[in-house]
Amino acid sequence: MLDREIERNPLFGQMDALIRPMGFRVVDVYRNDRPGGIQLHLTVYCDEHEVGTDDLAAVYNVVYPRYSVLWNTRDLELEVSSPGMQRAFRDWYEFSVFTGRLVKLYSNRFSSNIEAVIASCDDEIVTLKDVLIVDSKEKMDELVLSRDEVQKARLTYRWEEKK
């Protein structure tokens, strides 16, 4: 079962407020204090287009100077990345970020992998459309799963065949 932890992280709220006006959403953020300095990893997503290197550089150029001053360190190692095509979800919150995207998840109710498009999500349920239950090849227009019924999830991609 996926937890709901990221939104409780104060760093998440700060980063989201900083980059949301730029058109990006925080997918994941974590800080690692080490003897040589601070490592900060930030994963960002854009609803409007695929995140490219120019986008990552723009986010980096906003985040790095701010946090090197706030944390009073010259040893800030910042990594800004996109979620990738097959990102494994770490938090239930990611269903809301990736609404409209194709996902592959494992459902306890069906004891099977399910491929579907995320239609909507709230704190406890996710609604899927264009559903394919992989093992039985059963198709459904819509499926609603509770948080307890989702064991794991990841973004997926269907390679289209040329005719």
CSV table of C-alpha atoms in Angstrom, one decimal:
chain,number,residue,atom,x,y,z
A,1,MET,CA,0.0,0.0,0.0
A,2,LEU,CA,1.3,3.5,-0.9
A,3,ASP,CA,1.6,5.9,2.0
A,4,ARG,CA,0.6,9.6,2.1
A,5,GLU,CA,3.9,11.1,3.5
A,6,ILE,CA,5.3,13.5,1.0
A,7,GLU,CA,2.7,16.3,1.5
A,8,ARG,CA,3.5,16.3,5.2
A,9,ASN,CA,7.2,17.1,4.5
A,10,PRO,CA,7.8,20.8,5.0
A,11,LEU,CA,10.4,20.9,2.3
A,12,PHE,CA,7.7,19.6,-0.2
A,13,GLY,CA,5.5,22.6,0.6
A,14,GLN,CA,8.4,25.1,0.2
A,15,MET,CA,9.5,23.6,-3.1
A,16,ASP,CA,5.9,23.4,-4.4
A,17,ALA,CA,5.3,27.0,-3.6
A,18,LEU,CA,8.6,28.0,-5.3
A,19,ILE,CA,8.2,26.1,-8.6
A,20,ARG,CA,4.4,25.9,-9.1
A,21,PRO,CA,4.3,29.5,-10.5
A,22,MET,CA,6.9,28.3,-13.1
A,23,GLY,CA,4.3,25.7,-14.3
A,24,PHE,CA,5.9,22.7,-12.5
A,25,ARG,CA,4.8,20.3,-9.8
A,26,VAL,CA,6.9,18.6,-7.2
A,27,VAL,CA,6.7,14.8,-7.6
A,28,ASP,CA,9.3,14.0,-5.0
A,29,VAL,CA,11.9,15.8,-2.9
A,30,TYR,CA,14.3,14.7,-0.3
A,31,ARG,CA,17.3,16.1,1.6
A,32,ASN,CA,20.3,14.2,2.7
A,33,ASP,CA,22.7,15.8,5.2
A,34,ARG,CA,26.2,14.3,4.9
A,35,PRO,CA,29.6,15.2,6.3
A,36,GLY,CA,30.6,17.0,3.1
A,37,GLY,CA,27.5,19.1,2.7
A,38,ILE,CA,23.8,18.7,1.8
A,39,GLN,CA,22.4,16.6,-1.1
A,40,LEU,CA,19.0,17.7,-2.4
A,41,HIS,CA,17.1,15.7,-4.9
A,42,LEU,CA,14.0,17.2,-6.6
A,43,THR,CA,11.8,15.4,-9.2
A,44,VAL,CA,9.5,17.7,-11.1
A,45,TYR,CA,6.6,17.3,-13.6
A,46,CYS,CA,4.7,19.6,-16.0
A,47,ASP,CA,1.1,19.0,-17.0
A,48,GLU,CA,1.6,21.0,-20.2
A,49,HIS,CA,4.5,19.3,-21.8
A,50,GLU,CA,7.3,16.7,-21.3
A,51,VAL,CA,10.0,18.0,-19.0
A,52,GLY,CA,13.2,18.7,-20.9
A,53,THR,CA,16.7,19.7,-20.0
A,54,ASP,CA,15.9,23.4,-20.4
A,55,ASP,CA,13.1,23.0,-17.9
A,56,LEU,CA,15.3,21.2,-15.4
A,57,ALA,CA,18.0,23.9,-15.8
A,58,ALA,CA,15.3,26.6,-15.1
A,59,VAL,CA,14.2,24.9,-11.9
A,60,TYR,CA,17.8,24.3,-10.9
A,61,ASN,CA,18.6,28.0,-11.4
A,62,VAL,CA,15.7,29.0,-9.1
A,63,VAL,CA,16.2,26.4,-6.4
A,64,TYR,CA,20.0,26.3,-6.0
A,65,PRO,CA,20.7,29.9,-5.1
A,66,ARG,CA,17.7,30.1,-2.7
A,67,TYR,CA,18.6,27.0,-0.7
A,68,SER,CA,22.4,27.6,-0.7
A,69,VAL,CA,21.6,30.9,1.0
A,70,LEU,CA,18.8,29.6,3.3
A,71,TRP,CA,20.9,26.7,4.5
A,72,ASN,CA,24.1,28.8,4.6
A,73,THR,CA,26.2,26.3,2.7
A,74,ARG,CA,28.5,26.3,-0.3
A,75,ASP,CA,28.3,22.5,-0.3
A,76,LEU,CA,24.8,22.0,-1.7
A,77,GLU,CA,24.6,19.2,-4.2
A,78,LEU,CA,21.3,19.7,-6.1
A,79,GLU,CA,19.8,17.1,-8.6
A,80,VAL,CA,16.7,18.1,-10.5
A,81,SER,CA,15.1,15.4,-12.6
A,82,SER,CA,12.0,14.4,-14.5
A,83,PRO,CA,9.9,11.4,-13.4
A,84,GLY,CA,10.8,9.4,-16.5
A,85,MET,CA,8.5,7.1,-18.6
A,86,GLN,CA,8.2,4.3,-16.1
A,87,ARG,CA,8.5,5.9,-12.7
A,88,ALA,CA,7.6,3.7,-9.7
A,89,PHE,CA,5.2,5.6,-7.4
A,90,ARG,CA,6.6,6.2,-3.9
A,91,ASP,CA,3.5,8.0,-2.5
A,92,TRP,CA,-0.3,8.0,-3.1
A,93,TYR,CA,0.0,11.8,-3.9
A,94,GLU,CA,1.5,10.8,-7.3
A,95,PHE,CA,-1.9,9.6,-8.6
A,96,SER,CA,-3.1,13.2,-8.4
A,97,VAL,CA,0.1,14.5,-10.1
A,98,PHE,CA,-0.2,12.0,-13.0
A,99,THR,CA,-3.9,12.3,-13.6
A,100,GLY,CA,-4.5,11.6,-17.3
A,101,ARG,CA,-1.4,9.4,-17.7
A,102,LEU,CA,-1.2,5.6,-18.2
A,103,VAL,CA,-0.4,3.6,-15.1
A,104,LYS,CA,0.3,0.0,-14.4
A,105,LEU,CA,-0.6,-1.1,-10.9
A,106,TYR,CA,-1.0,-4.3,-8.9
A,107,SER,CA,-4.4,-4.7,-7.3
A,108,ASN,CA,-5.0,-6.9,-4.3
A,109,ARG,CA,-8.7,-7.2,-5.2
A,110,PHE,CA,-7.9,-8.7,-8.6
A,111,SER,CA,-4.5,-10.3,-7.7
A,112,SER,CA,-3.3,-9.0,-11.0
A,113,ASN,CA,-1.6,-6.1,-12.7
A,114,ILE,CA,-3.9,-3.5,-14.2
A,115,GLU,CA,-3.1,-1.0,-16.9
A,116,ALA,CA,-5.3,2.1,-17.1
A,117,VAL,CA,-5.4,5.8,-17.4
A,118,ILE,CA,-5.8,7.7,-14.1
A,119,ALA,CA,-9.1,9.6,-14.3
A,120,SER,CA,-9.2,11.1,-10.8
A,121,CYS,CA,-7.9,10.6,-7.3
A,122,ASP,CA,-8.6,11.8,-3.8
A,123,ASP,CA,-7.2,10.8,-0.4
A,124,GLU,CA,-8.5,7.3,-0.4
A,125,ILE,CA,-9.6,6.2,-3.9
A,126,VAL,CA,-8.4,6.3,-7.4
A,127,THR,CA,-10.7,6.2,-10.4
A,128,LEU,CA,-9.3,4.6,-13.5
A,129,LYS,CA,-10.6,4.6,-17.1
A,130,ASP,CA,-9.8,2.4,-20.2
A,131,VAL,CA,-8.9,-0.4,-17.8
A,132,LEU,CA,-7.2,-3.7,-18.8
A,133,ILE,CA,-6.8,-6.4,-16.2
A,134,VAL,CA,-3.6,-8.0,-17.5
A,135,ASP,CA,-3.9,-11.6,-16.4
A,136,SER,CA,-7.5,-12.2,-17.5
A,137,LYS,CA,-7.4,-9.7,-20.5
A,138,GLU,CA,-10.7,-8.3,-19.1
A,139,LYS,CA,-11.5,-4.7,-20.2
A,140,MET,CA,-13.6,-2.2,-18.4
A,141,ASP,CA,-14.5,1.4,-19.1
A,142,GLU,CA,-14.0,2.5,-15.5
A,143,LEU,CA,-12.7,1.0,-12.2
A,144,VAL,CA,-12.6,2.5,-8.7
A,145,LEU,CA,-9.9,1.2,-6.3
A,146,SER,CA,-9.3,2.1,-2.7
A,147,ARG,CA,-5.9,2.9,-1.4
A,148,ASP,CA,-5.8,-0.5,0.4
A,149,GLU,CA,-6.4,-2.3,-2.9
A,150,VAL,CA,-3.3,-0.8,-4.6
A,151,GLN,CA,-0.1,-2.6,-3.7
A,152,LYS,CA,2.2,-0.7,-6.0
A,153,ALA,CA,2.0,1.4,-9.1
A,154,ARG,CA,4.2,2.9,-11.8
A,155,LEU,CA,3.9,5.0,-14.9
A,156,THR,CA,3.9,2.9,-18.1
A,157,TYR,CA,4.0,3.5,-21.8
A,158,ARG,CA,2.3,1.6,-24.6
A,159,TRP,CA,4.5,1.3,-27.7
A,160,GLU,CA,2.2,1.9,-30.6
A,161,GLU,CA,2.5,-0.5,-33.5
A,162,LYS,CA,2.8,1.1,-37.0
A,163,LYS,CA,0.3,-0.3,-39.6
